């Protein structure tokens, strides 16, 4: 309830600023906003006049939000298959690298924004579980042939044992996505994998997250932020929901650093990916947009500066596969 009230208050303030900036005295709800788009914001006449890009097209901000929603609604059922086909399976290594850099410990609360089919959250839960199993094996070995140092360091008071058990129980991942179809596919995957504990699914907009302030230890967004209409607002929301000391991590397509690789990558992207989209998913246009959206996304340094402008510190990035993908990371102080 408190989160809903705060969300409503933020919307009122944001709408007021938009009204002033666009010289519109009344916010008029657009009748073009689709009825099944419960999480999609409808825009005022002034906002509708503001232009942005949808791939290489110039469209209104309201139209972009609607069209992006329809893209992912269209590709949801074949999303994971297409990821494997487009990247030749390398996307799995990129996501594994994100978890390796994150190195989450038991007790961490993760918010996976634009998490859709749950790839990052499943990896997070598996990683934390493996950490817990590693600790259990180490404890078992220590109990078999303990040295006096191991006995002294492994000894815990009853209070510490309770705290450790509580911390392990509270490791959670929240998958937040604006698209209900993507979440539906993610839930189906979770059921088929037998994953239920420690995982929840929330319909929400990256620009107006339905969570209270200072809630999460780690915020991730993988291959989603380039589809957001207002990247600066999404970054501000990331800062808001992170706990002090929390970490922001973004995995996204970026700018290839090697000229030869860049030419090969462009040829593959524009000539092969839409064809794969048509053959596998029966959807050329959606994958044409996805290829174009990559080219419109800021380069590594520009995006790093945007993250810093949002209020995060110690911002760094790692290029993966020659800059095809970049992993940006920063902390909330």
mmCIF file of C-alpha atoms in Angstrom:
data_model
loop_
_atom_site.group_PDB
_atom_site.id
_atom_site.type_symbol
_atom_site.label_atom_id
_atom_site.label_comp_id
_atom_site.label_asym_id
_atom_site.label_seq_id
_atom_site.Cartn_x
_atom_site.Cartn_y
_atom_site.Cartn_z
ATOM 1 C CA UNK A 1 0.000 0.000 0.000
ATOM 2 C CA UNK A 2 2.769 2.415 0.951
ATOM 3 C CA UNK A 3 4.640 1.575 -2.245
ATOM 4 C CA UNK A 4 1.513 2.277 -4.314
ATOM 5 C CA UNK A 5 0.993 5.660 -2.646
ATOM 6 C CA UNK A 6 4.631 6.626 -3.211
ATOM 7 C CA UNK A 7 4.418 5.496 -6.839
ATOM 8 C CA UNK A 8 1.296 7.605 -7.347
ATOM 9 C CA UNK A 9 3.006 10.617 -5.772
ATOM 10 C CA UNK A 10 6.028 10.253 -8.066
ATOM 11 C CA UNK A 11 3.749 10.046 -11.090
ATOM 12 C CA UNK A 12 1.899 13.207 -10.045
ATOM 13 C CA UNK A 13 5.175 15.128 -9.617
ATOM 14 C CA UNK A 14 6.566 13.807 -12.902
ATOM 15 C CA UNK A 15 3.372 14.639 -14.778
ATOM 16 C CA UNK A 16 3.434 18.140 -13.320
ATOM 17 C CA UNK A 17 6.949 18.722 -14.653
ATOM 18 C CA UNK A 18 6.004 17.324 -18.049
ATOM 19 C CA UNK A 19 2.967 19.607 -18.140
ATOM 20 C CA UNK A 20 5.105 22.671 -17.417
ATOM 21 C CA UNK A 21 7.770 21.712 -19.932
ATOM 22 C CA UNK A 22 5.309 21.068 -22.738
ATOM 23 C CA UNK A 23 2.996 24.029 -21.871
ATOM 24 C CA UNK A 24 0.030 21.715 -21.549
ATOM 25 C CA UNK A 25 -2.403 22.561 -18.788
ATOM 26 C CA UNK A 26 -4.309 19.275 -18.672
ATOM 27 C CA UNK A 27 -3.079 15.708 -19.015
ATOM 28 C CA UNK A 28 -5.247 13.954 -21.618
ATOM 29 C CA UNK A 29 -5.214 10.169 -21.661
ATOM 30 C CA UNK A 30 -4.548 8.891 -25.169
ATOM 31 C CA UNK A 31 -7.141 6.478 -26.520
ATOM 32 C CA UNK A 32 -4.392 4.728 -28.501
ATOM 33 C CA UNK A 33 -2.870 3.114 -25.431
ATOM 34 C CA UNK A 34 -3.701 -0.603 -25.776
ATOM 35 C CA UNK A 35 -6.119 -2.036 -23.230
ATOM 36 C CA UNK A 36 -3.901 -5.039 -22.474
ATOM 37 C CA UNK A 37 -0.946 -2.783 -21.734
ATOM 38 C CA UNK A 38 -1.687 -2.348 -18.043
ATOM 39 C CA UNK A 39 1.868 -1.289 -17.186
ATOM 40 C CA UNK A 40 2.336 1.002 -20.192
ATOM 41 C CA UNK A 41 1.995 4.732 -19.512
ATOM 42 C CA UNK A 42 -0.258 6.772 -21.768
ATOM 43 C CA UNK A 43 1.100 10.157 -22.705
ATOM 44 C CA UNK A 44 -0.269 13.675 -22.808
ATOM 45 C CA UNK A 45 -0.633 15.570 -26.080
ATOM 46 C CA UNK A 46 2.590 17.390 -25.249
ATOM 47 C CA UNK A 47 4.475 14.152 -24.576
ATOM 48 C CA UNK A 48 3.077 12.595 -27.737
ATOM 49 C CA UNK A 49 4.658 15.424 -29.717
ATOM 50 C CA UNK A 50 8.108 14.568 -28.328
ATOM 51 C CA UNK A 51 9.993 12.370 -30.731
ATOM 52 C CA UNK A 52 12.403 9.526 -30.116
ATOM 53 C CA UNK A 53 13.719 6.587 -32.106
ATOM 54 C CA UNK A 54 12.248 3.177 -32.714
ATOM 55 C CA UNK A 55 15.182 1.506 -34.389
ATOM 56 C CA UNK A 56 16.020 3.837 -37.270
ATOM 57 C CA UNK A 57 12.507 5.318 -37.355
ATOM 58 C CA UNK A 58 11.548 8.587 -35.658
ATOM 59 C CA UNK A 59 8.350 8.164 -33.678
ATOM 60 C CA UNK A 60 6.559 9.805 -30.754
ATOM 61 C CA UNK A 61 7.492 8.655 -27.267
ATOM 62 C CA UNK A 62 4.039 7.177 -26.746
ATOM 63 C CA UNK A 63 4.236 5.235 -29.995
ATOM 64 C CA UNK A 64 7.649 3.811 -29.104
ATOM 65 C CA UNK A 65 6.418 2.459 -25.769
ATOM 66 C CA UNK A 66 3.478 0.792 -27.490
ATOM 67 C CA UNK A 67 5.537 -0.653 -30.351
ATOM 68 C CA UNK A 68 8.297 -1.993 -28.089
ATOM 69 C CA UNK A 69 5.639 -3.729 -26.013
ATOM 70 C CA UNK A 70 4.209 -5.349 -29.136
ATOM 71 C CA UNK A 71 7.679 -6.461 -30.289
ATOM 72 C CA UNK A 72 8.303 -8.457 -27.128
ATOM 73 C CA UNK A 73 4.716 -9.664 -26.961
ATOM 74 C CA UNK A 74 5.273 -11.056 -30.458
ATOM 75 C CA UNK A 75 8.645 -12.729 -29.819
ATOM 76 C CA UNK A 76 8.063 -13.977 -26.238
ATOM 77 C CA UNK A 77 7.420 -17.636 -27.097
ATOM 78 C CA UNK A 78 10.549 -17.900 -29.263
ATOM 79 C CA UNK A 79 12.694 -15.433 -27.307
ATOM 80 C CA UNK A 80 15.096 -17.948 -25.750
ATOM 81 C CA UNK A 81 15.439 -19.993 -28.939
ATOM 82 C CA UNK A 82 16.208 -16.845 -30.918
ATOM 83 C CA UNK A 83 18.802 -15.730 -28.367
ATOM 84 C CA UNK A 84 20.661 -18.990 -28.915
ATOM 85 C CA UNK A 85 20.333 -18.734 -32.700
ATOM 86 C CA UNK A 86 21.333 -15.053 -32.992
ATOM 87 C CA UNK A 87 24.348 -15.265 -30.692
ATOM 88 C CA UNK A 88 25.304 -18.867 -31.502
ATOM 89 C CA UNK A 89 24.827 -19.542 -27.797
ATOM 90 C CA UNK A 90 27.364 -16.919 -26.696
ATOM 91 C CA UNK A 91 24.685 -14.979 -24.784
ATOM 92 C CA UNK A 92 24.928 -17.722 -22.146
ATOM 93 C CA UNK A 93 28.601 -16.907 -21.585
ATOM 94 C CA UNK A 94 27.842 -13.185 -21.346
ATOM 95 C CA UNK A 95 25.217 -13.827 -18.680
ATOM 96 C CA UNK A 96 27.533 -16.200 -16.826
ATOM 97 C CA UNK A 97 30.154 -13.432 -16.820
ATOM 98 C CA UNK A 98 27.650 -11.036 -15.252
ATOM 99 C CA UNK A 99 27.100 -13.501 -12.378
ATOM 100 C CA UNK A 100 30.832 -14.112 -12.042
ATOM 101 C CA UNK A 101 31.473 -10.375 -11.671
ATOM 102 C CA UNK A 102 28.499 -9.993 -9.329
ATOM 103 C CA UNK A 103 29.626 -12.921 -7.152
ATOM 104 C CA UNK A 104 26.441 -12.871 -5.047
ATOM 105 C CA UNK A 105 26.524 -14.270 -1.539
ATOM 106 C CA UNK A 106 23.674 -15.866 0.434
ATOM 107 C CA UNK A 107 21.238 -13.256 1.731
ATOM 108 C CA UNK A 108 21.408 -10.987 -1.321
ATOM 109 C CA UNK A 109 18.183 -9.504 -2.720
ATOM 110 C CA UNK A 110 18.252 -9.135 -6.506
ATOM 111 C CA UNK A 111 15.993 -7.036 -8.717
ATOM 112 C CA UNK A 112 16.191 -8.209 -12.328
ATOM 113 C CA UNK A 113 14.548 -5.486 -14.438
ATOM 114 C CA UNK A 114 13.366 -6.339 -17.961
ATOM 115 C CA UNK A 115 14.077 -9.850 -16.700
ATOM 116 C CA UNK A 116 11.424 -11.410 -18.926
ATOM 117 C CA UNK A 117 12.116 -15.108 -19.220
ATOM 118 C CA UNK A 118 14.240 -15.188 -16.060
ATOM 119 C CA UNK A 119 17.724 -16.090 -17.373
ATOM 120 C CA UNK A 120 19.598 -13.816 -14.954
ATOM 121 C CA UNK A 121 17.465 -14.703 -11.945
ATOM 122 C CA UNK A 122 17.791 -18.456 -12.537
ATOM 123 C CA UNK A 123 21.563 -18.054 -12.744
ATOM 124 C CA UNK A 124 21.543 -15.929 -9.583
ATOM 125 C CA UNK A 125 19.642 -18.528 -7.579
ATOM 126 C CA UNK A 126 21.863 -21.343 -8.865
ATOM 127 C CA UNK A 127 24.986 -19.344 -8.037
ATOM 128 C CA UNK A 128 23.809 -18.608 -4.482
ATOM 129 C CA UNK A 129 22.814 -22.242 -4.010
ATOM 130 C CA UNK A 130 26.260 -23.377 -5.145
ATOM 131 C CA UNK A 131 27.825 -20.955 -2.657
ATOM 132 C CA UNK A 132 25.743 -22.441 0.136
ATOM 133 C CA UNK A 133 26.684 -25.986 -0.903
ATOM 134 C CA UNK A 134 30.358 -25.013 -1.001
ATOM 135 C CA UNK A 135 30.117 -23.683 2.547
ATOM 136 C CA UNK A 136 28.357 -26.889 3.651
ATOM 137 C CA UNK A 137 31.090 -29.079 2.117
ATOM 138 C CA UNK A 138 33.788 -26.974 3.726
ATOM 139 C CA UNK A 139 32.037 -27.298 7.082
ATOM 140 C CA UNK A 140 31.727 -31.065 6.658
ATOM 141 C CA UNK A 141 35.439 -31.410 5.902
ATOM 142 C CA UNK A 142 36.287 -29.240 8.865
ATOM 143 C CA UNK A 143 34.223 -31.450 11.174
ATOM 144 C CA UNK A 144 36.049 -34.574 9.967
ATOM 145 C CA UNK A 145 39.636 -33.455 10.547
ATOM 146 C CA UNK A 146 39.541 -30.015 12.164
ATOM 147 C CA UNK A 147 42.682 -28.090 13.052
ATOM 148 C CA UNK A 148 42.606 -25.762 16.033
ATOM 149 C CA UNK A 149 42.514 -22.776 13.653
ATOM 150 C CA UNK A 150 39.519 -24.218 11.788
ATOM 151 C CA UNK A 151 37.743 -24.964 15.058
ATOM 152 C CA UNK A 152 38.238 -21.398 16.276
ATOM 153 C CA UNK A 153 37.149 -19.772 12.996
ATOM 154 C CA UNK A 154 34.186 -22.094 12.382
ATOM 155 C CA UNK A 155 32.799 -21.778 15.898
ATOM 156 C CA UNK A 156 29.588 -19.730 15.996
ATOM 157 C CA UNK A 157 27.320 -18.734 18.829
ATOM 158 C CA UNK A 158 23.656 -19.794 18.627
ATOM 159 C CA UNK A 159 22.764 -16.213 17.633
ATOM 160 C CA UNK A 160 25.252 -16.270 14.756
ATOM 161 C CA UNK A 161 23.897 -19.618 13.566
ATOM 162 C CA UNK A 162 20.351 -18.213 13.516
ATOM 163 C CA UNK A 163 21.542 -15.138 11.611
ATOM 164 C CA UNK A 164 23.305 -17.335 9.039
ATOM 165 C CA UNK A 165 20.233 -19.532 8.536
ATOM 166 C CA UNK A 166 17.991 -16.461 8.212
ATOM 167 C CA UNK A 167 20.372 -14.865 5.710
ATOM 168 C CA UNK A 168 20.381 -17.994 3.546
ATOM 169 C CA UNK A 169 16.588 -18.171 3.574
ATOM 170 C CA UNK A 170 16.253 -14.557 2.480
ATOM 171 C CA UNK A 171 18.216 -14.815 -0.784
ATOM 172 C CA UNK A 172 15.617 -13.697 -3.295
ATOM 173 C CA UNK A 173 15.294 -12.670 -6.925
ATOM 174 C CA UNK A 174 12.492 -10.462 -8.214
ATOM 175 C CA UNK A 175 11.921 -10.520 -11.968
ATOM 176 C CA UNK A 176 10.314 -7.260 -13.072
ATOM 177 C CA UNK A 177 9.148 -6.757 -16.647
ATOM 178 C CA UNK A 178 6.580 -4.515 -18.316
ATOM 179 C CA UNK A 179 5.541 -7.291 -20.690
ATOM 180 C CA UNK A 180 3.098 -9.890 -19.359
ATOM 181 C CA UNK A 181 3.823 -12.344 -22.167
ATOM 182 C CA UNK A 182 7.545 -12.385 -21.356
ATOM 183 C CA UNK A 183 6.773 -12.988 -17.676
ATOM 184 C CA UNK A 184 4.363 -15.746 -18.624
ATOM 185 C CA UNK A 185 7.126 -17.551 -20.516
ATOM 186 C CA UNK A 186 9.492 -17.031 -17.579
ATOM 187 C CA UNK A 187 7.015 -18.541 -15.144
ATOM 188 C CA UNK A 188 6.549 -21.547 -17.425
ATOM 189 C CA UNK A 189 10.336 -22.039 -17.463
ATOM 190 C CA UNK A 190 10.478 -21.828 -13.679
ATOM 191 C CA UNK A 191 7.777 -24.492 -13.361
ATOM 192 C CA UNK A 192 9.525 -26.811 -15.824
ATOM 193 C CA UNK A 193 12.810 -26.359 -13.953
ATOM 194 C CA UNK A 194 11.184 -26.887 -10.567
ATOM 195 C CA UNK A 195 12.179 -23.422 -9.342
ATOM 196 C CA UNK A 196 9.697 -21.822 -6.980
ATOM 197 C CA UNK A 197 11.331 -20.675 -3.737
ATOM 198 C CA UNK A 198 13.228 -17.409 -3.673
ATOM 199 C CA UNK A 199 11.713 -16.158 -6.928
ATOM 200 C CA UNK A 200 8.863 -13.755 -7.661
ATOM 201 C CA UNK A 201 7.460 -12.122 -10.799
ATOM 202 C CA UNK A 202 6.237 -8.522 -10.985
ATOM 203 C CA UNK A 203 4.744 -6.516 -13.844
ATOM 204 C CA UNK A 204 6.466 -3.141 -13.729
ATOM 205 C CA UNK A 205 7.931 -0.312 -15.783
ATOM 206 C CA UNK A 206 11.687 0.338 -15.558
ATOM 207 C CA UNK A 207 10.907 4.075 -15.527
ATOM 208 C CA UNK A 208 8.450 3.798 -12.601
ATOM 209 C CA UNK A 209 9.331 0.745 -10.543
ATOM 210 C CA UNK A 210 6.608 -0.460 -8.146
ATOM 211 C CA UNK A 211 8.986 -0.818 -5.174
ATOM 212 C CA UNK A 212 9.885 1.245 -2.118
ATOM 213 C CA UNK A 213 13.228 3.030 -1.801
ATOM 214 C CA UNK A 214 16.379 1.189 -0.668
ATOM 215 C CA UNK A 215 15.050 -2.355 -1.169
ATOM 216 C CA UNK A 216 17.623 -4.307 -3.191
ATOM 217 C CA UNK A 217 21.282 -5.245 -2.918
ATOM 218 C CA UNK A 218 21.753 -5.706 -6.654
ATOM 219 C CA UNK A 219 19.879 -4.299 -9.664
ATOM 220 C CA UNK A 220 20.432 -5.992 -13.015
ATOM 221 C CA UNK A 221 19.103 -5.219 -16.464
ATOM 222 C CA UNK A 222 20.308 -7.445 -19.296
ATOM 223 C CA UNK A 223 19.616 -6.509 -22.922
ATOM 224 C CA UNK A 224 16.683 -4.365 -21.862
ATOM 225 C CA UNK A 225 17.733 -0.798 -21.216
ATOM 226 C CA UNK A 226 18.118 0.121 -24.887
ATOM 227 C CA UNK A 227 14.364 -0.506 -25.290
ATOM 228 C CA UNK A 228 13.450 2.002 -22.571
ATOM 229 C CA UNK A 229 12.079 5.325 -23.830
ATOM 230 C CA UNK A 230 13.765 7.444 -21.137
ATOM 231 C CA UNK A 231 17.037 5.778 -20.132
ATOM 232 C CA UNK A 232 17.811 8.564 -17.643
ATOM 233 C CA UNK A 233 14.580 7.859 -15.739
ATOM 234 C CA UNK A 234 15.295 4.135 -15.652
ATOM 235 C CA UNK A 235 18.743 4.833 -14.194
ATOM 236 C CA UNK A 236 17.271 7.156 -11.562
ATOM 237 C CA UNK A 237 14.798 4.444 -10.572
ATOM 238 C CA UNK A 238 17.656 1.955 -10.274
ATOM 239 C CA UNK A 239 19.418 4.287 -7.853
ATOM 240 C CA UNK A 240 16.234 4.828 -5.863
ATOM 241 C CA UNK A 241 15.426 1.146 -5.234
ATOM 242 C CA UNK A 242 19.014 0.101 -4.461
ATOM 243 C CA UNK A 243 20.113 -0.029 -0.838
ATOM 244 C CA UNK A 244 23.074 2.159 0.130
ATOM 245 C CA UNK A 245 26.094 0.168 -0.997
ATOM 246 C CA UNK A 246 23.933 -1.647 -3.555
ATOM 247 C CA UNK A 247 25.225 -2.464 -7.026
ATOM 248 C CA UNK A 248 23.860 -1.596 -10.462
ATOM 249 C CA UNK A 249 24.791 -3.978 -13.290
ATOM 250 C CA UNK A 250 23.798 -3.601 -16.927
ATOM 251 C CA UNK A 251 24.562 -6.064 -19.707
ATOM 252 C CA UNK A 252 23.841 -4.528 -23.103
ATOM 253 C CA UNK A 253 24.903 -4.560 -26.725
ATOM 254 C CA UNK A 254 27.437 -1.840 -27.364
ATOM 255 C CA UNK A 255 29.990 -0.579 -29.885
ATOM 256 C CA UNK A 256 32.483 -3.059 -31.377
ATOM 257 C CA UNK A 257 36.048 -1.825 -30.914
ATOM 258 C CA UNK A 258 37.772 -3.758 -33.703
ATOM 259 C CA UNK A 259 37.073 -2.304 -37.219
ATOM 260 C CA UNK A 260 37.235 -5.678 -38.977
ATOM 261 C CA UNK A 261 34.988 -7.338 -36.394
ATOM 262 C CA UNK A 262 32.623 -4.358 -36.634
ATOM 263 C CA UNK A 263 32.155 -4.872 -40.381
ATOM 264 C CA UNK A 264 31.564 -8.594 -39.971
ATOM 265 C CA UNK A 265 29.182 -7.970 -37.080
ATOM 266 C CA UNK A 266 27.161 -5.405 -39.067
ATOM 267 C CA UNK A 267 26.897 -7.731 -42.054
ATOM 268 C CA UNK A 268 25.754 -10.618 -39.853
ATOM 269 C CA UNK A 269 23.307 -8.450 -37.894
ATOM 270 C CA UNK A 270 21.496 -6.844 -40.813
ATOM 271 C CA UNK A 271 21.616 -9.736 -43.264
ATOM 272 C CA UNK A 272 21.173 -12.774 -41.018
ATOM 273 C CA UNK A 273 19.308 -11.867 -37.813
ATOM 274 C CA UNK A 274 16.057 -10.676 -39.457
ATOM 275 C CA UNK A 275 16.142 -13.807 -41.624
ATOM 276 C CA UNK A 276 16.522 -15.985 -38.518
ATOM 277 C CA UNK A 277 13.647 -14.067 -36.954
ATOM 278 C CA UNK A 278 11.433 -14.861 -39.927
ATOM 279 C CA UNK A 279 12.440 -18.538 -40.109
ATOM 280 C CA UNK A 280 12.335 -19.345 -36.381
ATOM 281 C CA UNK A 281 9.818 -16.870 -34.950
ATOM 282 C CA UNK A 282 7.898 -15.872 -38.086
ATOM 283 C CA UNK A 283 8.698 -12.227 -37.335
ATOM 284 C CA UNK A 284 11.118 -10.289 -39.559
ATOM 285 C CA UNK A 285 10.162 -6.784 -38.412
ATOM 286 C CA UNK A 286 10.696 -7.338 -34.682
ATOM 287 C CA UNK A 287 14.233 -8.588 -35.215
ATOM 288 C CA UNK A 288 14.963 -5.825 -37.710
ATOM 289 C CA UNK A 289 14.025 -3.401 -34.917
ATOM 290 C CA UNK A 290 16.236 -5.223 -32.407
ATOM 291 C CA UNK A 291 19.228 -4.937 -34.738
ATOM 292 C CA UNK A 292 18.568 -1.251 -35.376
ATOM 293 C CA UNK A 293 18.032 -0.490 -31.675
ATOM 294 C CA UNK A 294 21.535 -1.734 -30.931
ATOM 295 C CA UNK A 295 22.998 0.855 -33.315
ATOM 296 C CA UNK A 296 21.040 3.655 -31.639
ATOM 297 C CA UNK A 297 22.238 2.806 -28.138
ATOM 298 C CA UNK A 298 25.034 4.991 -26.673
ATOM 299 C CA UNK A 299 28.618 3.746 -26.792
ATOM 300 C CA UNK A 300 30.437 2.488 -23.711
ATOM 301 C CA UNK A 301 31.847 5.824 -22.521
ATOM 302 C CA UNK A 302 28.634 7.765 -23.152
ATOM 303 C CA UNK A 303 26.574 5.228 -21.238
ATOM 304 C CA UNK A 304 29.148 5.240 -18.421
ATOM 305 C CA UNK A 305 28.669 9.002 -18.133
ATOM 306 C CA UNK A 306 24.871 8.593 -18.055
ATOM 307 C CA UNK A 307 25.183 6.128 -15.175
ATOM 308 C CA UNK A 308 27.413 8.545 -13.255
ATOM 309 C CA UNK A 309 24.978 11.406 -13.930
ATOM 310 C CA UNK A 310 22.230 9.308 -12.342
ATOM 311 C CA UNK A 311 24.208 9.293 -9.085
ATOM 312 C CA UNK A 312 26.138 6.027 -9.122
ATOM 313 C CA UNK A 313 29.824 5.796 -8.226
ATOM 314 C CA UNK A 314 32.847 3.679 -9.144
ATOM 315 C CA UNK A 315 31.287 3.114 -12.563
ATOM 316 C CA UNK A 316 33.266 0.731 -14.758
ATOM 317 C CA UNK A 317 32.625 -1.379 -17.817
ATOM 318 C CA UNK A 318 34.057 -4.526 -19.348
ATOM 319 C CA UNK A 319 33.897 -5.174 -23.077
ATOM 320 C CA UNK A 320 32.860 -8.714 -23.974
ATOM 321 C CA UNK A 321 33.472 -10.297 -27.393
ATOM 322 C CA UNK A 322 35.315 -7.240 -28.631
ATOM 323 C CA UNK A 323 32.650 -4.766 -27.536
ATOM 324 C CA UNK A 324 29.680 -6.584 -29.058
ATOM 325 C CA UNK A 325 28.409 -6.478 -25.471
ATOM 326 C CA UNK A 326 29.482 -4.320 -22.530
ATOM 327 C CA UNK A 327 28.941 -4.976 -18.840
ATOM 328 C CA UNK A 328 28.565 -1.701 -16.902
ATOM 329 C CA UNK A 329 28.662 -1.648 -13.120
ATOM 330 C CA UNK A 330 28.303 1.047 -10.465
ATOM 331 C CA UNK A 331 27.501 1.465 -6.774
ATOM 332 C CA UNK A 332 25.077 3.536 -4.727
ATOM 333 C CA UNK A 333 26.775 5.258 -1.819
#
